[in-house]
Amino acid sequence: MSLLCCAALALMLPGKFYPSISFTSDYRYNGVSYSQRDPAPQASLHWIGPHGWYAGFWTSGVDFNDPGNTSIEGDVYAGRTFDFGRTRLGGEVLCTFFPDKTFRGPTYDFLQLKVRASRSFDALTLGAVAAWTPEAS
């Protein structure tokens, strides 16, 4: 039923959807292996809408070797880009969660806010990204 509702919503939204399914040899985040250096399946659904809006969902297998055998990461994100000639600005909200973490203790879940800026100079584009994660360890 929920799959049918998602398909109906996708048909009603303006813009385009881009699905992907892949396998990585080692899922790493900020240089740290989230899969114990083993392969991990990954999938995503990205939506690009009108006026610079975008949103999506990304998921991956994980292995933290923790007491609860956490095995799934999910990311939900939404943002918008603004173009001013050769300058592009953007903002994004990202929510990362681990739905099968069952043991007591600190959470792996986090919220992250990002801002981006870039400027094109003929064949060269310079850019910067800043991210803030409240209550991150």
PDB file of C-alpha atoms in Angstrom:
ATOM      1  CA  MET A   1       0.000   0.000   0.000  1.00  0.00           C
ATOM      2  CA  SER A   2       2.742   2.479   0.934  1.00  0.00           C
ATOM      3  CA  LEU A   3       4.621   1.670  -2.290  1.00  0.00           C
ATOM      4  CA  LEU A   4       1.477   2.503  -4.260  1.00  0.00           C
ATOM      5  CA  CYS A   5       1.100   5.816  -2.402  1.00  0.00           C
ATOM      6  CA  CYS A   6       4.752   6.718  -3.119  1.00  0.00           C
ATOM      7  CA  ALA A   7       4.315   5.904  -6.807  1.00  0.00           C
ATOM      8  CA  ALA A   8       1.175   8.068  -6.979  1.00  0.00           C
ATOM      9  CA  LEU A   9       2.982  10.953  -5.257  1.00  0.00           C
ATOM     10  CA  ALA A  10       5.910  10.629  -7.676  1.00  0.00           C
ATOM     11  CA  LEU A  11       3.571  10.942 -10.639  1.00  0.00           C
ATOM     12  CA  MET A  12       1.981  14.105  -9.213  1.00  0.00           C
ATOM     13  CA  LEU A  13       5.217  15.955  -8.361  1.00  0.00           C
ATOM     14  CA  PRO A  14       6.783  18.172 -11.021  1.00  0.00           C
ATOM     15  CA  GLY A  15      10.421  17.456 -11.763  1.00  0.00           C
ATOM     16  CA  LYS A  16      12.318  14.222 -12.278  1.00  0.00           C
ATOM     17  CA  PHE A  17      13.246  11.213 -10.160  1.00  0.00           C
ATOM     18  CA  TYR A  18      16.621   9.480 -10.378  1.00  0.00           C
ATOM     19  CA  PRO A  19      16.863   6.037  -8.720  1.00  0.00           C
ATOM     20  CA  SER A  20      20.111   4.122  -8.231  1.00  0.00           C
ATOM     21  CA  ILE A  21      21.234   0.780  -6.834  1.00  0.00           C
ATOM     22  CA  SER A  22      24.903  -0.030  -6.301  1.00  0.00           C
ATOM     23  CA  PHE A  23      27.440  -2.006  -4.307  1.00  0.00           C
ATOM     24  CA  THR A  24      30.555  -0.479  -2.841  1.00  0.00           C
ATOM     25  CA  SER A  25      33.679  -2.401  -1.927  1.00  0.00           C
ATOM     26  CA  ASP A  26      33.986  -0.497   1.382  1.00  0.00           C
ATOM     27  CA  TYR A  27      31.504   2.133   2.585  1.00  0.00           C
ATOM     28  CA  ARG A  28      33.520   4.982   4.110  1.00  0.00           C
ATOM     29  CA  TYR A  29      32.312   8.205   5.725  1.00  0.00           C
ATOM     30  CA  ASN A  30      34.906  10.881   6.537  1.00  0.00           C
ATOM     31  CA  GLY A  31      37.629   8.271   6.032  1.00  0.00           C
ATOM     32  CA  VAL A  32      36.167   5.742   8.490  1.00  0.00           C
ATOM     33  CA  SER A  33      34.906   2.377   7.245  1.00  0.00           C
ATOM     34  CA  TYR A  34      31.220   1.969   8.073  1.00  0.00           C
ATOM     35  CA  SER A  35      31.215  -1.580   6.676  1.00  0.00           C
ATOM     36  CA  GLN A  36      34.272  -3.110   8.399  1.00  0.00           C
ATOM     37  CA  ARG A  37      36.040  -2.967   5.003  1.00  0.00           C
ATOM     38  CA  ASP A  38      33.434  -5.306   3.507  1.00  0.00           C
ATOM     39  CA  PRO A  39      31.155  -4.671   0.513  1.00  0.00           C
ATOM     40  CA  ALA A  40      27.879  -2.863   1.197  1.00  0.00           C
ATOM     41  CA  PRO A  41      24.687  -2.516  -0.877  1.00  0.00           C
ATOM     42  CA  GLN A  42      23.446   1.042  -1.446  1.00  0.00           C
ATOM     43  CA  ALA A  43      20.338   2.560  -3.006  1.00  0.00           C
ATOM     44  CA  SER A  44      18.943   6.037  -3.525  1.00  0.00           C
ATOM     45  CA  LEU A  45      16.053   7.987  -4.939  1.00  0.00           C
ATOM     46  CA  HIS A  46      16.832  11.611  -5.842  1.00  0.00           C
ATOM     47  CA  TRP A  47      14.230  14.170  -6.945  1.00  0.00           C
ATOM     48  CA  ILE A  48      15.078  17.377  -8.802  1.00  0.00           C
ATOM     49  CA  GLY A  49      12.185  19.801  -8.874  1.00  0.00           C
ATOM     50  CA  PRO A  50      11.478  23.245 -10.256  1.00  0.00           C
ATOM     51  CA  HIS A  51      13.108  26.459  -9.005  1.00  0.00           C
ATOM     52  CA  GLY A  52      16.235  24.709  -7.673  1.00  0.00           C
ATOM     53  CA  TRP A  53      14.478  22.424  -5.167  1.00  0.00           C
ATOM     54  CA  TYR A  54      15.704  18.861  -4.613  1.00  0.00           C
ATOM     55  CA  ALA A  55      15.169  16.055  -2.110  1.00  0.00           C
ATOM     56  CA  GLY A  56      15.978  12.429  -1.717  1.00  0.00           C
ATOM     57  CA  PHE A  57      16.589   9.294   0.256  1.00  0.00           C
ATOM     58  CA  TRP A  58      19.791   7.254   0.404  1.00  0.00           C
ATOM     59  CA  THR A  59      20.446   4.003   2.236  1.00  0.00           C
ATOM     60  CA  SER A  60      23.421   1.729   2.791  1.00  0.00           C
ATOM     61  CA  GLY A  61      24.359  -1.405   4.606  1.00  0.00           C
ATOM     62  CA  VAL A  62      26.618  -0.759   7.611  1.00  0.00           C
ATOM     63  CA  ASP A  63      28.530  -2.869  10.121  1.00  0.00           C
ATOM     64  CA  PHE A  64      29.728  -1.083  13.251  1.00  0.00           C
ATOM     65  CA  ASN A  65      30.519  -4.317  15.097  1.00  0.00           C
ATOM     66  CA  ASP A  66      28.265  -3.003  17.877  1.00  0.00           C
ATOM     67  CA  PRO A  67      26.209  -5.006  20.421  1.00  0.00           C
ATOM     68  CA  GLY A  68      22.961  -4.470  18.496  1.00  0.00           C
ATOM     69  CA  ASN A  69      24.364  -5.469  15.084  1.00  0.00           C
ATOM     70  CA  THR A  70      23.274  -2.201  13.465  1.00  0.00           C
ATOM     71  CA  SER A  71      23.090  -2.934   9.743  1.00  0.00           C
ATOM     72  CA  ILE A  72      21.168  -0.102   8.006  1.00  0.00           C
ATOM     73  CA  GLU A  73      21.796   3.606   7.518  1.00  0.00           C
ATOM     74  CA  GLY A  74      19.209   5.909   5.995  1.00  0.00           C
ATOM     75  CA  ASP A  75      19.655   9.519   4.890  1.00  0.00           C
ATOM     76  CA  VAL A  76      16.801  11.875   4.054  1.00  0.00           C
ATOM     77  CA  TYR A  77      17.729  15.259   2.617  1.00  0.00           C
ATOM     78  CA  ALA A  78      16.183  18.339   1.036  1.00  0.00           C
ATOM     79  CA  GLY A  79      17.631  21.545  -0.271  1.00  0.00           C
ATOM     80  CA  ARG A  80      17.558  24.357  -2.748  1.00  0.00           C
ATOM     81  CA  THR A  81      20.050  25.992  -5.092  1.00  0.00           C
ATOM     82  CA  PHE A  82      20.003  29.589  -6.291  1.00  0.00           C
ATOM     83  CA  ASP A  83      21.798  30.741  -9.447  1.00  0.00           C
ATOM     84  CA  PHE A  84      22.982  34.332  -9.858  1.00  0.00           C
ATOM     85  CA  GLY A  85      24.788  34.425 -13.176  1.00  0.00           C
ATOM     86  CA  ARG A  86      27.965  32.403 -12.725  1.00  0.00           C
ATOM     87  CA  THR A  87      27.483  32.176  -8.944  1.00  0.00           C
ATOM     88  CA  ARG A  88      25.535  29.330  -7.337  1.00  0.00           C
ATOM     89  CA  LEU A  89      24.413  29.271  -3.696  1.00  0.00           C
ATOM     90  CA  GLY A  90      22.659  26.431  -1.937  1.00  0.00           C
ATOM     91  CA  GLY A  91      21.403  25.112   1.361  1.00  0.00           C
ATOM     92  CA  GLU A  92      20.547  21.598   2.521  1.00  0.00           C
ATOM     93  CA  VAL A  93      19.152  19.756   5.531  1.00  0.00           C
ATOM     94  CA  LEU A  94      20.290  16.154   6.020  1.00  0.00           C
ATOM     95  CA  CYS A  95      18.901  13.686   8.550  1.00  0.00           C
ATOM     96  CA  THR A  96      20.933  10.500   9.022  1.00  0.00           C
ATOM     97  CA  PHE A  97      19.351   7.657  10.993  1.00  0.00           C
ATOM     98  CA  PHE A  98      19.986   4.011  11.830  1.00  0.00           C
ATOM     99  CA  PRO A  99      16.561   2.376  12.186  1.00  0.00           C
ATOM    100  CA  ASP A 100      17.747  -0.993  13.503  1.00  0.00           C
ATOM    101  CA  LYS A 101      20.020   0.292  16.311  1.00  0.00           C
ATOM    102  CA  THR A 102      18.524  -1.479  19.315  1.00  0.00           C
ATOM    103  CA  PHE A 103      21.015  -1.267  22.174  1.00  0.00           C
ATOM    104  CA  ARG A 104      21.006   1.404  24.876  1.00  0.00           C
ATOM    105  CA  GLY A 105      23.489   4.229  24.759  1.00  0.00           C
ATOM    106  CA  PRO A 106      24.314   7.171  22.541  1.00  0.00           C
ATOM    107  CA  THR A 107      22.518   7.415  19.238  1.00  0.00           C
ATOM    108  CA  TYR A 108      24.210   7.298  15.864  1.00  0.00           C
ATOM    109  CA  ASP A 109      21.478   9.513  14.377  1.00  0.00           C
ATOM    110  CA  PHE A 110      22.280  13.114  13.505  1.00  0.00           C
ATOM    111  CA  LEU A 111      20.988  16.196  11.733  1.00  0.00           C
ATOM    112  CA  GLN A 112      23.285  18.255   9.505  1.00  0.00           C
ATOM    113  CA  LEU A 113      22.842  21.687   7.917  1.00  0.00           C
ATOM    114  CA  LYS A 114      24.926  22.588   4.857  1.00  0.00           C
ATOM    115  CA  VAL A 115      25.560  25.725   2.815  1.00  0.00           C
ATOM    116  CA  ARG A 116      27.386  25.775  -0.517  1.00  0.00           C
ATOM    117  CA  ALA A 117      28.779  28.470  -2.770  1.00  0.00           C
ATOM    118  CA  SER A 118      30.518  28.242  -6.125  1.00  0.00           C
ATOM    119  CA  ARG A 119      31.636  30.600  -8.859  1.00  0.00           C
ATOM    120  CA  SER A 120      32.504  29.719 -12.460  1.00  0.00           C
ATOM    121  CA  PHE A 121      35.384  31.381 -14.279  1.00  0.00           C
ATOM    122  CA  ASP A 122      35.311  30.040 -17.850  1.00  0.00           C
ATOM    123  CA  ALA A 123      36.710  26.471 -17.554  1.00  0.00           C
ATOM    124  CA  LEU A 124      37.388  26.760 -13.789  1.00  0.00           C
ATOM    125  CA  THR A 125      34.817  26.550 -10.985  1.00  0.00           C
ATOM    126  CA  LEU A 126      35.752  27.331  -7.380  1.00  0.00           C
ATOM    127  CA  GLY A 127      33.493  26.277  -4.551  1.00  0.00           C
ATOM    128  CA  ALA A 128      33.183  25.825  -0.812  1.00  0.00           C
ATOM    129  CA  VAL A 129      30.912  23.868   1.515  1.00  0.00           C
ATOM    130  CA  ALA A 130      30.285  24.422   5.221  1.00  0.00           C
ATOM    131  CA  ALA A 131      28.369  21.919   7.347  1.00  0.00           C
ATOM    132  CA  TRP A 132      27.134  22.105  10.924  1.00  0.00           C
ATOM    133  CA  THR A 133      26.061  19.084  12.942  1.00  0.00           C
ATOM    134  CA  PRO A 134      24.494  19.991  16.284  1.00  0.00           C
ATOM    135  CA  GLU A 135      25.074  17.540  19.129  1.00  0.00           C
ATOM    136  CA  ALA A 136      27.550  15.454  17.148  1.00  0.00           C
ATOM    137  CA  SER A 137      30.200  13.499  18.925  1.00  0.00           C
TER     138      SER A 137
END
